[in-house]
mmCIF file of C-alpha atoms in Angstrom:
data_model
loop_
_atom_site.group_PDB
_atom_site.id
_atom_site.type_symbol
_atom_site.label_atom_id
_atom_site.label_comp_id
_atom_site.label_asym_id
_atom_site.label_seq_id
_atom_site.Cartn_x
_atom_site.Cartn_y
_atom_site.Cartn_z
ATOM 1 C CA MET A 286 -270.640 141.728 -155.251
ATOM 2 C CA LEU A 287 -271.067 139.960 -151.916
ATOM 3 C CA PRO A 288 -269.094 141.328 -148.964
ATOM 4 C CA LEU A 289 -266.019 139.285 -148.101
ATOM 5 C CA SER A 290 -266.530 136.923 -145.187
ATOM 6 C CA ARG A 291 -263.891 136.587 -142.499
ATOM 7 C CA ASP A 292 -262.735 133.253 -143.922
ATOM 8 C CA ARG A 293 -262.681 134.659 -147.460
ATOM 9 C CA ILE A 294 -260.385 137.454 -146.328
ATOM 10 C CA HIS A 295 -258.162 134.897 -144.594
ATOM 11 C CA GLY A 296 -258.055 132.831 -147.760
ATOM 12 C CA LEU A 297 -256.909 135.742 -149.855
ATOM 13 C CA GLY A 298 -254.452 137.120 -147.361
ATOM 14 C CA LEU A 299 -252.705 133.844 -146.532
ATOM 15 C CA THR A 300 -252.492 132.240 -149.972
ATOM 16 C CA CYS A 301 -248.797 133.053 -150.298
ATOM 17 C CA ALA A 302 -248.071 131.664 -146.846
ATOM 18 C CA LEU A 303 -249.915 128.469 -147.712
ATOM 19 C CA LEU A 304 -247.887 128.066 -150.868
ATOM 20 C CA LEU A 305 -244.699 128.244 -148.823
ATOM 21 C CA LEU A 306 -246.036 125.667 -146.372
ATOM 22 C CA ALA A 307 -247.213 123.389 -149.167
ATOM 23 C CA CYS A 308 -243.816 123.409 -150.836
ATOM 24 C CA GLY A 309 -241.785 123.191 -147.638
ATOM 25 C CA ASP A 310 -241.399 121.040 -144.567
ATOM 26 C CA ASN A 311 -244.564 120.516 -142.524
ATOM 27 C CA GLY A 312 -242.598 120.410 -139.330
ATOM 28 C CA GLY A 313 -242.959 116.646 -138.849
ATOM 29 C CA ALA A 314 -246.731 116.879 -138.423
ATOM 30 C CA THR A 315 -248.587 113.914 -137.004
ATOM 31 C CA THR A 316 -251.672 114.084 -139.150
ATOM 32 C CA ALA A 317 -254.919 112.276 -139.625
ATOM 33 C CA SER A 318 -255.103 108.817 -138.247
ATOM 34 C CA ALA A 319 -258.298 106.817 -138.436
ATOM 35 C CA ALA A 320 -260.588 104.853 -136.224
ATOM 36 C CA THR A 321 -261.902 102.431 -138.801
ATOM 37 C CA THR A 322 -265.137 100.451 -138.924
ATOM 38 C CA GLY A 323 -263.821 97.550 -140.974
ATOM 39 C CA GLU A 324 -263.939 94.786 -138.361
ATOM 40 C CA ALA A 325 -262.802 91.368 -139.436
ATOM 41 C CA GLY A 326 -265.694 89.358 -140.767
ATOM 42 C CA SER A 327 -267.919 92.330 -141.572
ATOM 43 C CA SER A 328 -270.342 92.103 -144.468
ATOM 44 C CA THR A 329 -269.508 93.585 -147.865
ATOM 45 C CA GLN A 330 -273.124 94.147 -148.796
ATOM 46 C CA PRO A 331 -273.442 97.352 -150.875
ATOM 47 C CA SER A 332 -275.156 100.292 -149.239
ATOM 48 C CA PRO A 333 -278.383 101.919 -150.492
ATOM 49 C CA THR A 334 -277.905 104.613 -153.106
ATOM 50 C CA THR A 335 -280.561 107.009 -151.827
ATOM 51 C CA ALA A 336 -282.333 107.895 -148.638
ATOM 52 C CA GLY A 337 -285.673 106.979 -150.194
ATOM 53 C CA PRO A 338 -288.168 108.876 -152.298
ATOM 54 C CA ALA A 339 -290.955 109.390 -149.786
ATOM 55 C CA THR A 340 -290.649 112.603 -147.772
ATOM 56 C CA SER A 341 -292.835 114.967 -145.784
ATOM 57 C CA ASP A 342 -291.945 118.373 -144.463
ATOM 58 C CA THR A 343 -293.540 120.957 -142.229
ATOM 59 C CA PRO A 344 -292.164 124.502 -141.940
ATOM 60 C CA THR A 345 -293.175 126.172 -138.690
ATOM 61 C CA GLY A 346 -291.071 129.306 -138.903
ATOM 62 C CA GLY A 347 -288.290 131.061 -140.813
ATOM 63 C CA SER A 348 -288.192 131.456 -144.567
ATOM 64 C CA GLY A 349 -288.015 128.724 -147.208
ATOM 65 C CA SER A 350 -285.550 128.969 -149.429
ATOM 66 C CA GLY A 351 -254.701 111.078 -142.452
ATOM 67 C CA SER A 352 -251.949 110.649 -142.957
ATOM 68 C CA ASP A 353 -250.363 107.509 -144.473
ATOM 69 C CA SER A 354 -249.797 106.054 -141.015
ATOM 70 C CA ALA A 355 -252.121 103.240 -139.948
ATOM 71 C CA THR A 356 -251.598 104.033 -136.278
ATOM 72 C CA THR A 357 -254.536 105.485 -134.366
ATOM 73 C CA THR A 358 -253.435 108.601 -132.507
ATOM 74 C CA GLY A 359 -256.709 109.106 -130.677
ATOM 75 C CA ASP A 360 -257.968 107.300 -127.597
ATOM 76 C CA PRO A 361 -259.045 103.815 -128.792
ATOM 77 C CA THR A 362 -261.445 103.421 -125.888
ATOM 78 C CA SER A 363 -264.769 104.977 -125.081
ATOM 79 C CA PRO A 364 -265.199 104.977 -121.300
ATOM 80 C CA THR A 365 -268.848 105.998 -121.278
ATOM 81 C CA SER A 366 -271.763 104.989 -123.440
ATOM 82 C CA PRO A 367 -274.479 107.046 -125.122
ATOM 83 C CA THR A 368 -277.467 107.394 -122.826
ATOM 84 C CA SER A 369 -281.027 108.280 -123.631
ATOM 85 C CA ASN A 370 -283.781 110.224 -121.969
ATOM 86 C CA GLY A 371 -286.346 108.435 -124.085
ATOM 87 C CA PRO A 372 -287.200 104.969 -125.348
ATOM 88 C CA GLY A 373 -285.149 103.125 -127.901
ATOM 89 C CA SER A 374 -281.764 102.973 -126.203
ATOM 90 C CA ASP A 375 -280.365 100.992 -123.324
ATOM 91 C CA PRO A 376 -278.635 103.470 -121.009
ATOM 92 C CA THR A 377 -276.687 100.689 -119.329
ATOM 93 C CA THR A 378 -274.758 99.584 -122.395
ATOM 94 C CA THR A 379 -271.062 100.312 -122.859
ATOM 95 C CA PRO A 380 -269.493 100.980 -126.272
ATOM 96 C CA GLN A 381 -267.555 97.984 -127.481
ATOM 97 C CA THR A 382 -264.147 98.923 -128.908
ATOM 98 C CA THR A 383 -262.235 96.391 -130.973
ATOM 99 C CA THR A 384 -259.107 96.516 -133.102
ATOM 100 C CA ASP A 385 -258.756 95.548 -136.744
ATOM 101 C CA PRO A 386 -255.736 93.200 -136.753
ATOM 102 C CA SER A 387 -254.791 94.207 -140.296
ATOM 103 C CA THR A 388 -254.451 97.922 -139.554
ATOM 104 C CA GLY A 389 -254.427 98.416 -135.800
ATOM 105 C CA ASP A 390 -257.277 100.899 -136.147
ATOM 106 C CA ALA A 391 -260.070 101.208 -133.599
ATOM 107 C CA THR A 392 -263.801 100.897 -134.050
ATOM 108 C CA THR A 393 -266.581 101.804 -131.635
ATOM 109 C CA ASP A 394 -269.960 100.119 -131.427
ATOM 110 C CA ALA A 395 -272.181 102.232 -129.178
ATOM 111 C CA THR A 396 -274.445 99.270 -128.364
ATOM 112 C CA THR A 397 -273.752 95.866 -126.799
ATOM 113 C CA GLY A 398 -272.672 94.249 -130.028
ATOM 114 C CA ASP A 399 -273.426 95.163 -133.628
ATOM 115 C CA SER A 400 -277.193 95.543 -133.978
ATOM 116 C CA THR A 401 -277.085 97.277 -137.335
ATOM 117 C CA THR A 402 -278.740 94.346 -139.088
ATOM 118 C CA GLY A 403 -281.812 94.557 -136.905
ATOM 119 C CA GLY A 404 -282.906 94.529 -133.294
ATOM 120 C CA THR A 405 -285.788 95.192 -130.981
ATOM 121 C CA ALA A 406 -285.066 98.875 -130.347
ATOM 122 C CA ASN A 407 -284.457 100.502 -133.729
ATOM 123 C CA VAL A 408 -284.728 104.048 -132.425
ATOM 124 C CA VAL A 409 -281.842 106.540 -132.352
ATOM 125 C CA ARG A 410 -282.120 110.187 -131.323
ATOM 126 C CA PHE A 411 -279.385 112.804 -131.536
ATOM 127 C CA VAL A 412 -278.672 116.504 -131.984
ATOM 128 C CA ALA A 413 -276.307 118.031 -134.552
ATOM 129 C CA LEU A 414 -274.754 121.492 -134.460
ATOM 130 C CA GLY A 415 -271.596 123.138 -135.669
ATOM 131 C CA ASP A 416 -269.477 126.281 -135.531
ATOM 132 C CA THR A 417 -270.059 126.495 -131.825
ATOM 133 C CA GLY A 418 -266.706 127.758 -130.607
ATOM 134 C CA GLU A 419 -267.422 131.369 -129.681
ATOM 135 C CA GLY A 420 -268.224 130.920 -125.997
ATOM 136 C CA ASN A 421 -270.811 133.657 -126.421
ATOM 137 C CA GLU A 422 -274.339 134.164 -125.166
ATOM 138 C CA ALA A 423 -275.851 132.501 -128.224
ATOM 139 C CA GLN A 424 -273.819 129.327 -127.731
ATOM 140 C CA TYR A 425 -274.925 129.039 -124.117
ATOM 141 C CA ALA A 426 -278.556 129.679 -125.123
ATOM 142 C CA VAL A 427 -278.394 126.922 -127.745
ATOM 143 C CA GLY A 428 -276.929 124.596 -125.115
ATOM 144 C CA GLN A 429 -279.820 125.291 -122.767
ATOM 145 C CA ALA A 430 -282.354 124.774 -125.559
ATOM 146 C CA ILE A 431 -280.768 121.405 -126.370
ATOM 147 C CA ALA A 432 -280.860 120.364 -122.701
ATOM 148 C CA ALA A 433 -284.556 121.218 -122.429
ATOM 149 C CA LEU A 434 -285.469 119.497 -125.689
ATOM 150 C CA CYS A 435 -283.503 116.340 -124.900
ATOM 151 C CA ALA A 436 -285.090 116.128 -121.455
ATOM 152 C CA GLU A 437 -288.463 116.130 -123.214
ATOM 153 C CA LYS A 438 -287.856 114.093 -126.376
ATOM 154 C CA GLY A 439 -284.724 112.072 -125.629
ATOM 155 C CA CYS A 440 -281.178 112.205 -127.023
ATOM 156 C CA ASP A 441 -278.667 109.370 -127.231
ATOM 157 C CA PHE A 442 -275.732 111.571 -128.259
ATOM 158 C CA GLY A 443 -274.738 114.748 -130.053
ATOM 159 C CA LEU A 444 -272.685 115.536 -133.156
ATOM 160 C CA LEU A 445 -270.388 118.586 -133.032
ATOM 161 C CA LEU A 446 -269.581 119.590 -136.599
ATOM 162 C CA GLY A 447 -266.286 121.469 -136.338
ATOM 163 C CA ASP A 448 -264.965 124.966 -135.709
ATOM 164 C CA ASN A 449 -265.159 124.031 -132.078
ATOM 165 C CA PHE A 450 -262.802 126.832 -130.971
ATOM 166 C CA TYR A 451 -262.576 130.212 -132.632
ATOM 167 C CA ASP A 452 -260.408 131.757 -133.817
ATOM 168 C CA SER A 453 -257.377 129.456 -133.998
ATOM 169 C CA GLY A 454 -258.138 126.266 -132.111
ATOM 170 C CA VAL A 455 -256.602 125.321 -128.769
ATOM 171 C CA THR A 456 -253.005 125.486 -127.567
ATOM 172 C CA SER A 457 -252.972 122.334 -125.409
ATOM 173 C CA VAL A 458 -255.264 119.763 -123.803
ATOM 174 C CA ASN A 459 -255.384 122.114 -120.810
ATOM 175 C CA ASP A 460 -256.504 125.153 -122.791
ATOM 176 C CA PRO A 461 -259.291 126.902 -120.789
ATOM 177 C CA GLN A 462 -261.333 127.129 -123.979
ATOM 178 C CA PHE A 463 -262.325 123.491 -123.440
ATOM 179 C CA GLN A 464 -264.191 124.663 -120.359
ATOM 180 C CA ASP A 465 -265.530 127.994 -121.627
ATOM 181 C CA LYS A 466 -266.563 126.819 -125.095
ATOM 182 C CA PHE A 467 -267.549 123.209 -124.511
ATOM 183 C CA GLU A 468 -267.892 121.861 -120.979
ATOM 184 C CA LEU A 469 -269.804 124.822 -119.533
ATOM 185 C CA PRO A 470 -272.169 125.514 -122.462
ATOM 186 C CA TYR A 471 -273.206 121.839 -122.488
ATOM 187 C CA GLU A 472 -272.862 120.991 -118.798
ATOM 188 C CA ASP A 473 -276.553 120.045 -118.524
ATOM 189 C CA LEU A 474 -276.296 117.386 -121.254
ATOM 190 C CA ASP A 475 -276.022 113.822 -119.960
ATOM 191 C CA PHE A 476 -274.935 112.118 -123.176
ATOM 192 C CA PRO A 477 -271.689 111.902 -125.200
ATOM 193 C CA ILE A 478 -270.930 114.361 -127.975
ATOM 194 C CA TYR A 479 -269.020 113.049 -130.989
ATOM 195 C CA VAL A 480 -266.773 115.776 -132.385
ATOM 196 C CA VAL A 481 -265.054 116.441 -135.721
ATOM 197 C CA LEU A 482 -262.516 119.079 -136.707
ATOM 198 C CA GLY A 483 -263.063 122.293 -138.668
ATOM 199 C CA ASN A 484 -260.670 124.684 -140.368
ATOM 200 C CA HIS A 485 -260.489 126.960 -137.313
ATOM 201 C CA ASP A 486 -259.545 123.962 -135.166
ATOM 202 C CA TYR A 487 -256.405 123.473 -137.261
ATOM 203 C CA GLY A 488 -255.416 127.091 -136.592
ATOM 204 C CA GLY A 489 -254.141 129.855 -138.840
ATOM 205 C CA ALA A 490 -257.062 132.085 -137.859
ATOM 206 C CA GLY A 491 -259.374 129.865 -139.881
ATOM 207 C CA ILE A 492 -257.218 129.085 -142.891
ATOM 208 C CA GLY A 493 -256.840 125.511 -141.634
ATOM 209 C CA VAL A 494 -253.035 125.487 -141.579
ATOM 210 C CA ASP A 495 -250.824 126.557 -138.701
ATOM 211 C CA LEU A 496 -247.154 126.488 -137.781
ATOM 212 C CA ASN A 497 -248.253 124.446 -134.759
ATOM 213 C CA PHE A 498 -249.289 121.212 -136.444
ATOM 214 C CA GLN A 499 -250.381 119.721 -133.108
ATOM 215 C CA LYS A 500 -253.477 121.902 -132.696
ATOM 216 C CA SER A 501 -255.851 119.323 -134.127
ATOM 217 C CA GLN A 502 -254.235 116.520 -132.129
ATOM 218 C CA TYR A 503 -254.940 118.333 -128.856
ATOM 219 C CA GLN A 504 -258.653 117.897 -129.532
ATOM 220 C CA VAL A 505 -258.207 114.159 -130.111
ATOM 221 C CA ASP A 506 -256.221 113.872 -126.889
ATOM 222 C CA TYR A 507 -258.860 115.779 -124.909
ATOM 223 C CA THR A 508 -261.085 112.701 -125.233
ATOM 224 C CA LYS A 509 -259.057 111.217 -122.364
ATOM 225 C CA LYS A 510 -259.888 114.156 -120.105
ATOM 226 C CA SER A 511 -263.621 114.557 -120.681
ATOM 227 C CA GLN A 512 -266.678 112.470 -119.899
ATOM 228 C CA THR A 513 -268.613 114.114 -122.736
ATOM 229 C CA TRP A 514 -266.172 114.946 -125.541
ATOM 230 C CA LYS A 515 -265.623 112.026 -127.950
ATOM 231 C CA MET A 516 -263.017 112.303 -130.716
ATOM 232 C CA PRO A 517 -261.187 108.939 -130.785
ATOM 233 C CA ALA A 518 -259.247 109.968 -133.898
ATOM 234 C CA LYS A 519 -259.284 112.718 -136.495
ATOM 235 C CA TYR A 520 -261.764 110.637 -138.468
ATOM 236 C CA TYR A 521 -263.681 107.652 -137.161
ATOM 237 C CA SER A 522 -267.008 105.816 -137.162
ATOM 238 C CA PHE A 523 -269.429 104.414 -134.630
ATOM 239 C CA LYS A 524 -272.653 102.410 -134.572
ATOM 240 C CA GLN A 525 -275.871 102.954 -132.656
ATOM 241 C CA GLU A 526 -278.734 100.482 -133.065
ATOM 242 C CA HIS A 527 -279.627 100.298 -136.779
ATOM 243 C CA ALA A 528 -277.497 103.302 -137.815
ATOM 244 C CA GLU A 529 -273.829 103.812 -138.572
ATOM 245 C CA PHE A 530 -272.054 107.165 -138.469
ATOM 246 C CA TRP A 531 -268.839 108.344 -140.122
ATOM 247 C CA GLY A 532 -267.121 111.448 -138.749
ATOM 248 C CA LEU A 533 -264.780 113.010 -141.321
ATOM 249 C CA ASP A 534 -261.782 115.316 -141.108
ATOM 250 C CA THR A 535 -262.777 117.486 -144.057
ATOM 251 C CA ASN A 536 -260.088 120.063 -143.296
ATOM 252 C CA GLN A 537 -257.385 117.484 -143.936
ATOM 253 C CA ILE A 538 -259.045 116.722 -147.268
ATOM 254 C CA MET A 539 -259.388 120.450 -147.994
ATOM 255 C CA THR A 540 -255.716 121.216 -147.323
ATOM 256 C CA ASP A 541 -254.198 118.014 -148.713
ATOM 257 C CA PRO A 542 -251.200 117.569 -148.743
ATOM 258 C CA ILE A 543 -250.276 120.257 -146.212
ATOM 259 C CA ASN A 544 -251.957 118.463 -143.287
ATOM 260 C CA GLY A 545 -251.246 115.023 -144.712
ATOM 261 C CA ASN A 546 -252.408 112.950 -147.644
ATOM 262 C CA SER A 547 -256.149 112.313 -147.521
ATOM 263 C CA ASP A 548 -256.216 109.281 -149.819
ATOM 264 C CA LYS A 549 -256.299 106.891 -146.862
ATOM 265 C CA GLN A 550 -259.269 108.695 -145.302
ATOM 266 C CA VAL A 551 -261.267 108.535 -148.534
ATOM 267 C CA ALA A 552 -260.413 104.861 -149.079
ATOM 268 C CA TRP A 553 -261.328 104.099 -145.450
ATOM 269 C CA LEU A 554 -264.716 105.758 -145.922
ATOM 270 C CA VAL A 555 -265.494 103.941 -149.165
ATOM 271 C CA ALA A 556 -264.558 100.589 -147.622
ATOM 272 C CA GLY A 557 -266.508 101.209 -144.429
ATOM 273 C CA VAL A 558 -269.687 102.364 -146.112
ATOM 274 C CA THR A 559 -269.555 99.516 -148.634
ATOM 275 C CA ALA A 560 -269.191 96.945 -145.857
ATOM 276 C CA SER A 561 -271.884 98.439 -143.636
ATOM 277 C CA THR A 562 -275.208 96.652 -143.232
ATOM 278 C CA ALA A 563 -276.796 99.524 -141.280
ATOM 279 C CA THR A 564 -280.286 100.634 -142.212
ATOM 280 C CA TRP A 565 -279.194 104.270 -141.980
ATOM 281 C CA LYS A 566 -275.755 105.456 -143.078
ATOM 282 C CA ILE A 567 -274.985 108.983 -141.915
ATOM 283 C CA GLY A 568 -271.881 111.084 -142.495
ATOM 284 C CA PHE A 569 -270.895 114.208 -140.612
ATOM 285 C CA GLY A 570 -268.067 116.662 -141.106
ATOM 286 C CA HIS A 571 -267.329 120.347 -141.178
ATOM 287 C CA HIS A 572 -267.264 121.341 -144.847
ATOM 288 C CA PRO A 573 -270.454 121.021 -146.934
ATOM 289 C CA TYR A 574 -270.778 119.595 -150.419
ATOM 290 C CA ILE A 575 -273.497 122.096 -151.333
ATOM 291 C CA SER A 576 -274.584 125.137 -149.342
ATOM 292 C CA ASN A 577 -276.406 128.427 -149.794
ATOM 293 C CA GLY A 578 -274.265 130.149 -147.170
ATOM 294 C CA ASP A 579 -271.368 132.535 -147.700
ATOM 295 C CA HIS A 580 -268.845 129.726 -148.216
ATOM 296 C CA GLY A 581 -270.895 128.124 -150.975
ATOM 297 C CA ASN A 582 -270.435 124.797 -152.763
ATOM 298 C CA ALA A 583 -267.355 122.600 -152.590
ATOM 299 C CA GLY A 584 -265.141 123.296 -155.572
ATOM 300 C CA ASP A 585 -266.313 126.905 -155.561
ATOM 301 C CA TYR A 586 -265.790 127.936 -151.926
ATOM 302 C CA GLU A 587 -265.631 131.679 -151.281
ATOM 303 C CA ASN A 588 -266.443 132.393 -154.947
ATOM 304 C CA LEU A 589 -262.704 132.153 -155.550
ATOM 305 C CA GLU A 590 -262.800 129.560 -158.318
ATOM 306 C CA GLY A 591 -260.446 131.776 -160.334
ATOM 307 C CA ILE A 592 -257.661 131.001 -157.869
ATOM 308 C CA PRO A 593 -256.252 127.612 -158.985
ATOM 309 C CA PHE A 594 -255.521 126.267 -155.517
ATOM 310 C CA ASP A 595 -257.514 123.284 -154.256
ATOM 311 C CA PHE A 596 -257.121 124.345 -150.621
ATOM 312 C CA VAL A 597 -258.946 127.592 -151.443
ATOM 313 C CA THR A 598 -261.801 126.345 -153.618
ATOM 314 C CA GLY A 599 -262.426 123.036 -151.854
ATOM 315 C CA ALA A 600 -261.881 121.036 -155.039
ATOM 316 C CA LYS A 601 -260.593 118.046 -153.081
ATOM 317 C CA VAL A 602 -263.576 118.169 -150.738
ATOM 318 C CA LYS A 603 -265.842 118.067 -153.799
ATOM 319 C CA ALA A 604 -263.931 115.117 -155.256
ATOM 320 C CA ALA A 605 -263.979 113.208 -151.960
ATOM 321 C CA MET A 606 -267.723 113.737 -151.523
ATOM 322 C CA GLU A 607 -268.418 112.541 -155.045
ATOM 323 C CA THR A 608 -266.185 109.500 -154.592
ATOM 324 C CA ALA A 609 -267.124 108.382 -151.093
ATOM 325 C CA VAL A 610 -270.431 110.004 -150.069
ATOM 326 C CA CYS A 611 -272.675 110.565 -153.095
ATOM 327 C CA GLY A 612 -275.132 107.696 -153.444
ATOM 328 C CA LYS A 613 -273.351 105.729 -150.692
ATOM 329 C CA ILE A 614 -274.319 107.642 -147.545
ATOM 330 C CA ASP A 615 -277.990 108.456 -146.973
ATOM 331 C CA VAL A 616 -277.583 111.786 -145.167
ATOM 332 C CA PHE A 617 -274.542 114.036 -144.720
ATOM 333 C CA ILE A 618 -274.638 116.747 -142.025
ATOM 334 C CA SER A 619 -272.117 119.600 -142.019
ATOM 335 C CA GLY A 620 -271.412 123.050 -140.646
ATOM 336 C CA HIS A 621 -269.003 125.731 -141.966
ATOM 337 C CA ASP A 622 -271.822 128.039 -143.043
ATOM 338 C CA HIS A 623 -273.512 129.628 -140.049
ATOM 339 C CA ASN A 624 -277.155 128.872 -140.706
ATOM 340 C CA LEU A 625 -279.694 126.043 -140.896
ATOM 341 C CA GLN A 626 -280.312 124.458 -144.299
ATOM 342 C CA TRP A 627 -281.889 121.292 -145.654
ATOM 343 C CA LEU A 628 -280.877 121.206 -149.305
ATOM 344 C CA GLU A 629 -282.694 119.161 -151.905
ATOM 345 C CA PRO A 630 -280.896 115.842 -152.490
ATOM 346 C CA LYS A 631 -278.093 115.722 -155.015
ATOM 347 C CA CYS A 632 -276.196 112.694 -156.394
ATOM 348 C CA GLY A 633 -278.289 110.296 -154.294
ATOM 349 C CA THR A 634 -277.602 111.858 -150.867
ATOM 350 C CA GLU A 635 -279.449 114.275 -148.573
ATOM 351 C CA TRP A 636 -277.350 117.328 -147.573
ATOM 352 C CA ILE A 637 -278.018 119.207 -144.327
ATOM 353 C CA VAL A 638 -276.152 122.217 -142.908
ATOM 354 C CA SER A 639 -276.448 122.891 -139.176
ATOM 355 C CA GLY A 640 -273.729 125.454 -138.520
ATOM 356 C CA ALA A 641 -275.599 127.980 -136.387
ATOM 357 C CA GLY A 642 -274.455 126.757 -132.988
ATOM 358 C CA SER A 643 -273.086 130.115 -131.836
ATOM 359 C CA LYS A 644 -273.661 132.630 -134.631
ATOM 360 C CA ALA A 645 -275.777 133.061 -137.738
ATOM 361 C CA GLU A 646 -275.269 134.635 -141.152
ATOM 362 C CA PRO A 647 -277.093 135.285 -144.471
ATOM 363 C CA LEU A 648 -277.906 132.850 -147.278
ATOM 364 C CA PRO A 649 -276.808 134.271 -150.637
ATOM 365 C CA GLY A 650 -276.709 130.907 -152.484
ATOM 366 C CA MET A 651 -279.230 129.527 -154.960
ATOM 367 C CA ASN A 652 -279.164 125.741 -154.508
ATOM 368 C CA PRO A 653 -282.685 124.253 -154.355
ATOM 369 C CA ALA A 654 -283.603 123.740 -150.708
ATOM 370 C CA TYR A 655 -286.529 122.401 -148.715
ATOM 371 C CA TYR A 656 -285.734 124.916 -146.017
ATOM 372 C CA ALA A 657 -283.053 127.479 -145.224
ATOM 373 C CA VAL A 658 -283.185 130.212 -142.612
ATOM 374 C CA PRO A 659 -280.577 132.996 -142.258
ATOM 375 C CA ASN A 660 -279.480 134.934 -139.192
ATOM 376 C CA ILE A 661 -280.985 132.561 -136.600
ATOM 377 C CA GLU A 662 -278.839 130.529 -134.209
ATOM 378 C CA GLY A 663 -280.018 126.991 -133.582
ATOM 379 C CA PHE A 664 -279.507 123.246 -134.037
ATOM 380 C CA MET A 665 -281.035 120.080 -135.464
ATOM 381 C CA TRP A 666 -282.645 117.172 -133.601
ATOM 382 C CA VAL A 667 -282.963 113.834 -135.415
ATOM 383 C CA GLU A 668 -284.973 110.702 -134.712
ATOM 384 C CA LEU A 669 -284.273 107.487 -136.602
ATOM 385 C CA MET A 670 -287.168 105.100 -136.071
ATOM 386 C CA ASP A 671 -286.937 101.916 -138.110
ATOM 387 C CA ASN A 672 -287.125 103.081 -141.745
ATOM 388 C CA SER A 673 -287.830 106.761 -141.043
ATOM 389 C CA PHE A 674 -285.473 109.707 -140.554
ATOM 390 C CA THR A 675 -287.109 112.774 -139.002
ATOM 391 C CA GLY A 676 -285.056 115.949 -138.714
ATOM 392 C CA ILE A 677 -286.275 119.074 -136.931
ATOM 393 C CA PHE A 678 -284.578 122.468 -136.803
ATOM 394 C CA TYR A 679 -284.899 124.503 -133.586
ATOM 395 C CA ASP A 680 -283.760 128.033 -132.787
ATOM 396 C CA GLN A 681 -281.791 129.069 -129.711
ATOM 397 C CA THR A 682 -284.993 129.458 -127.680
ATOM 398 C CA GLY A 683 -286.147 125.920 -128.469
ATOM 399 C CA LYS A 684 -288.779 127.040 -130.977
ATOM 400 C CA GLU A 685 -289.398 124.520 -133.752
ATOM 401 C CA LEU A 686 -288.616 125.969 -137.176
ATOM 402 C CA PHE A 687 -288.963 123.131 -139.668
ATOM 403 C CA SER A 688 -289.574 119.391 -139.715
ATOM 404 C CA LYS A 689 -289.049 116.842 -142.474
ATOM 405 C CA THR A 690 -289.276 113.040 -142.598
ATOM 406 C CA LEU A 691 -287.511 110.694 -145.026
ATOM 407 C CA MET A 692 -288.681 107.117 -145.583
ATOM 408 C CA LYS A 693 -286.563 104.260 -146.907
#
């Protein structure tokens, strides 16, 4: 039997408390609102069903292996634009934010206009890392490695994949953890970081439910205070050159209905991806669909499938992924498990886990994978160049671990 992880222990110990919360009043929570991508007049052209059959990979280290409200509660503006240290991005552009008149939701285009149907500079570079919120030596080392790599190879932006503040999120927009666990570790980065929420960000010592239902909203509101932190809503999308990105609130889906009904979020994602004409469609969120880490696969999280509660097993995360992501989004990047994994594609989508931003753990799972390395902190760097997607894992020293390229 595998040893119980910290989150598994939380899940067992707080099940009764969750039942009480689920059946009772949620304290008037203001839950997930959306920044939508469905601008008026957008195309309804269906998205590709796979990321393409042609791949190449090179291991260089490690071991193979919403609520119902239509009102946006986040900041609908993006005061600074993604910048790049390399070719392929105009550092002088400003994100264009518009409002869908039918819903009032916001949408961000990180270029001067929508260039997802083509353009002269179809290059996008970004880093992705999750589970960063320890404020420990490893997190700061990863931050320095990212700064050095981006100075060399170029980065337009970063993706922060949830569990941004251990152990129970933040207590206000002025919580010093924003400095100690975000601003200072990444102070040498000169590009925006797009952030999503994890279960620890909602509180409850990682269970994803807390008596203070505002904990997640504080992170949305912090967007107004930071030049780097970008979370315009609890789930949202943005465009950069020939790519479109959807940031999900998987904890709301996981805990539905305690943190609000997630039907709107799933419908928003399906509509946005269907309408998108981007060459590359990329999703990012905290919880994985498949993973070889301690948490495991959605629908079977924590090996607690015998407990018939969706907010324990992740059954609703599994259903949402199969409804809105499988075969519709090319690549989905998540955290939650504290390691680096590139799983073999399933249901028409590539699945990547990059949750080693401040700590690293074993890999007991058995899903087929191109690469998976345990017990090494690190991050992923991605380059989208025309019809190619190249992802490279690096450790906290900046050493390259594994590289793989997808072709459409």
